Amino acid sequence: MFCAGVRESFSNINHYVYWVFVGNSELISEEF
């Protein structure tokens, strides 16, 4: 139970980080 919760939350964090990088990649490419 605990491991499953940690794994699920970790995958959510990875998804959020990936979304942030993909969403900001266009802004970063425009700035640099």
mmCIF file with all atom_site columns, C-alpha atoms in Angstrom:
data_model
loop_
_atom_site.group_PDB
_atom_site.id
_atom_site.type_symbol
_atom_site.label_atom_id
_atom_site.label_alt_id
_atom_site.label_comp_id
_atom_site.label_asym_id
_atom_site.label_entity_id
_atom_site.label_seq_id
_atom_site.pdbx_PDB_ins_code
_atom_site.Cartn_x
_atom_site.Cartn_y
_atom_site.Cartn_z
_atom_site.occupancy
_atom_site.B_iso_or_equiv
_atom_site.pdbx_formal_charge
_atom_site.auth_seq_id
_atom_site.auth_comp_id
_atom_site.auth_asym_id
_atom_site.auth_atom_id
_atom_site.pdbx_PDB_model_num
ATOM 1  C CA . MET A 1 1  ? 0.000  0.000  0.000   1.00 0.00 ? 1  MET A CA 1
ATOM 2  C CA . PHE A 1 2  ? 2.679  2.472  0.980   1.00 0.00 ? 2  PHE A CA 1
ATOM 3  C CA . CYS A 1 3  ? 4.955  1.594  -1.935  1.00 0.00 ? 3  CYS A CA 1
ATOM 4  C CA . ALA A 1 4  ? 2.048  1.887  -4.372  1.00 0.00 ? 4  ALA A CA 1
ATOM 5  C CA . GLY A 1 5  ? 1.194  5.362  -3.056  1.00 0.00 ? 5  GLY A CA 1
ATOM 6  C CA . VAL A 1 6  ? 4.800  6.516  -3.299  1.00 0.00 ? 6  VAL A CA 1
ATOM 7  C CA . ARG A 1 7  ? 5.139  5.145  -6.822  1.00 0.00 ? 7  ARG A CA 1
ATOM 8  C CA . GLU A 1 8  ? 1.903  6.841  -7.905  1.00 0.00 ? 8  GLU A CA 1
ATOM 9  C CA . SER A 1 9  ? 2.878  10.197 -6.407  1.00 0.00 ? 9  SER A CA 1
ATOM 10 C CA . PHE A 1 10 ? 6.351  9.921  -7.944  1.00 0.00 ? 10 PHE A CA 1
ATOM 11 C CA . SER A 1 11 ? 4.850  9.284  -11.391 1.00 0.00 ? 11 SER A CA 1
ATOM 12 C CA . ASN A 1 12 ? 2.614  12.329 -10.895 1.00 0.00 ? 12 ASN A CA 1
ATOM 13 C CA . ILE A 1 13 ? 5.683  14.427 -10.061 1.00 0.00 ? 13 ILE A CA 1
ATOM 14 C CA . ASN A 1 14 ? 7.467  13.154 -13.178 1.00 0.00 ? 14 ASN A CA 1
ATOM 15 C CA . HIS A 1 15 ? 4.407  13.980 -15.298 1.00 0.00 ? 15 HIS A CA 1
ATOM 16 C CA . TYR A 1 16 ? 4.242  17.498 -13.827 1.00 0.00 ? 16 TYR A CA 1
ATOM 17 C CA . VAL A 1 17 ? 7.970  18.103 -14.348 1.00 0.00 ? 17 VAL A CA 1
ATOM 18 C CA . TYR A 1 18 ? 7.735  16.806 -17.934 1.00 0.00 ? 18 TYR A CA 1
ATOM 19 C CA . TRP A 1 19 ? 4.713  19.053 -18.604 1.00 0.00 ? 19 TRP A CA 1
ATOM 20 C CA . VAL A 1 20 ? 6.541  22.074 -17.164 1.00 0.00 ? 20 VAL A CA 1
ATOM 21 C CA . PHE A 1 21 ? 9.610  21.421 -19.333 1.00 0.00 ? 21 PHE A CA 1
ATOM 22 C CA . VAL A 1 22 ? 7.516  20.875 -22.460 1.00 0.00 ? 22 VAL A CA 1
ATOM 23 C CA . GLY A 1 23 ? 5.358  23.922 -21.726 1.00 0.00 ? 23 GLY A CA 1
ATOM 24 C CA . ASN A 1 24 ? 8.374  26.139 -21.048 1.00 0.00 ? 24 ASN A CA 1
ATOM 25 C CA . SER A 1 25 ? 10.537 24.774 -23.879 1.00 0.00 ? 25 SER A CA 1
ATOM 26 C CA . GLU A 1 26 ? 8.849  27.133 -26.352 1.00 0.00 ? 26 GLU A CA 1
ATOM 27 C CA . LEU A 1 27 ? 9.270  30.139 -24.054 1.00 0.00 ? 27 LEU A CA 1
ATOM 28 C CA . ILE A 1 28 ? 12.903 29.227 -23.366 1.00 0.00 ? 28 ILE A CA 1
ATOM 29 C CA . SER A 1 29 ? 13.661 28.809 -27.077 1.00 0.00 ? 29 SER A CA 1
ATOM 30 C CA . GLU A 1 30 ? 12.143 32.243 -27.748 1.00 0.00 ? 30 GLU A CA 1
ATOM 31 C CA . GLU A 1 31 ? 14.157 33.931 -24.994 1.00 0.00 ? 31 GLU A CA 1
ATOM 32 C CA . PHE A 1 32 ? 17.528 32.405 -25.959 1.00 0.00 ? 32 PHE A CA 1
#
